[in-house]
Coordinates of C-alpha atoms in Angstrom, one line a residue:
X1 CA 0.0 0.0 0.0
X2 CA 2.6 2.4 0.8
X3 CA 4.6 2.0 -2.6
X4 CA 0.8 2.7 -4.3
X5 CA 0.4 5.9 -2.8
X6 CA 3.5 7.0 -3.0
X7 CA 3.9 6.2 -6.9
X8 CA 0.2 7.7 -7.1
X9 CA 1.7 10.9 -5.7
X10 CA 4.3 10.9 -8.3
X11 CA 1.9 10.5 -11.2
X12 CA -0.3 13.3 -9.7
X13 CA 2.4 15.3 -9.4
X14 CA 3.6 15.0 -13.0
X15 CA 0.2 14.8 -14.4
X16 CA -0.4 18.5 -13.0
X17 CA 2.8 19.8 -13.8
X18 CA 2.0 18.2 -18.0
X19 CA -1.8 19.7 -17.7
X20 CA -0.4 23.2 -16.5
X21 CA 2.6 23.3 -19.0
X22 CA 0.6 21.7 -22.5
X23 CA -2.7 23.1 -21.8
X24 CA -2.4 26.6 -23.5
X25 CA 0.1 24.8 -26.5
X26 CA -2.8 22.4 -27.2
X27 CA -5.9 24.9 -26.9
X28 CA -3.9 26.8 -29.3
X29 CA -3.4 24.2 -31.6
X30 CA -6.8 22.5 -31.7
X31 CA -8.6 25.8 -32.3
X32 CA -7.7 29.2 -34.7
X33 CA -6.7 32.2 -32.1
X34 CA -8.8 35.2 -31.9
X35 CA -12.2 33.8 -32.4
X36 CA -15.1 34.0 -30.1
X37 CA -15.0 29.6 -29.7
X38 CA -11.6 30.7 -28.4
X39 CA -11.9 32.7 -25.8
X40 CA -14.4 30.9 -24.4
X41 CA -12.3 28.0 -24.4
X42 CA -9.6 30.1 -23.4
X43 CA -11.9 31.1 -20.1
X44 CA -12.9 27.6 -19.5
X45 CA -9.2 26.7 -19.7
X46 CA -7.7 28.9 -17.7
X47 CA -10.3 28.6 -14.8
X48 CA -8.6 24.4 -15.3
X49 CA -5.3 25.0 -15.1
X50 CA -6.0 27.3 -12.1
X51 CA -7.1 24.8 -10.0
X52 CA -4.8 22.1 -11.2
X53 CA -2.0 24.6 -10.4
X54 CA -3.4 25.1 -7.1
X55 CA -4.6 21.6 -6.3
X56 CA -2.2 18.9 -8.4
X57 CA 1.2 19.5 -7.1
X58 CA 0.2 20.1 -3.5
X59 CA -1.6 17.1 -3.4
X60 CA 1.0 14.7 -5.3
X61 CA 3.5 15.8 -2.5
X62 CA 1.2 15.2 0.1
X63 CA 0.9 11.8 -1.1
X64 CA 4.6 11.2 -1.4
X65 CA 5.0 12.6 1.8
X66 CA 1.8 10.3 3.2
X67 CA 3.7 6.8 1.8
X68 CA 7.0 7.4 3.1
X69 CA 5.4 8.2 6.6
X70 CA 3.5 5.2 6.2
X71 CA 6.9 3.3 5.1
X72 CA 8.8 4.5 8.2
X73 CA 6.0 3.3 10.4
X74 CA 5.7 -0.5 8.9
X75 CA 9.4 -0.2 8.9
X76 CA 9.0 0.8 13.3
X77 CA 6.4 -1.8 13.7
X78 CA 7.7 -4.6 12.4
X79 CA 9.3 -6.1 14.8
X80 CA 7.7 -9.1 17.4
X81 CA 9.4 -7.6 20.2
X82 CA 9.7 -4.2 22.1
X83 CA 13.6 -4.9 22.2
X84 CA 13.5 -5.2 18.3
X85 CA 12.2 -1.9 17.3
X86 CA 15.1 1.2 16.8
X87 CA 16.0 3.3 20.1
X88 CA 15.7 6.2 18.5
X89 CA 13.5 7.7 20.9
X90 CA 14.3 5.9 24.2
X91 CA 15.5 8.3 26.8
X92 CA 19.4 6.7 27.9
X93 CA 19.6 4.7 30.9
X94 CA 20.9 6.2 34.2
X95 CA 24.2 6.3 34.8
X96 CA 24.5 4.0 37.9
X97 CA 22.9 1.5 35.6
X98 CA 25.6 1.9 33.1
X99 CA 28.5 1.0 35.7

């Protein structure tokens, strides 16, 4: 599951960054510039890319970020025992313990 969302992030990511970047190429390519279909296509597009702008790339790094957190915490919890998982965050023993 975590590899999924994490290459669904990626795709999201990329799939914003194409609409954003071809979008005005293609519209200007599919129809003749400077006629009223245009600019109406022109409006609708633009109120697109907008949102993908705003939404796509946000959300593809969320999801990146969302599989790799959900990667470190398989990674934490797999072990059977308490004594398996990292130390990371275990506060060091006292000292007269040590000696």
């Amino acid at each position: 599951m975590p590899r999924t969302v994490i290459w669904v992030g990626v795709g999201v990511g990329l799939a914003g960054g194409i609409l954003v970047a071809a979008a005005p190429l293609t519209l200007s390519a599919w129809w003749a510039p400077n006629t009223d279909e245009w600019y109406s296509a022109l409006g609708v597009l633009e109120i697109v890319v907008a949102i993908a702008r705003t939404l796509l790339a946000p959300l593809g790094a969320a999801l990146v970020a969302g599989g790799l957190v959900m990667v470190y915490i398989d990674r934490r919890l797999r072990g059977d025992r308490i004594a398996d998982r990292p130390r990371r965050w275990r506060f060091p023993p006292p000292q007269d313990e040590l000696a």
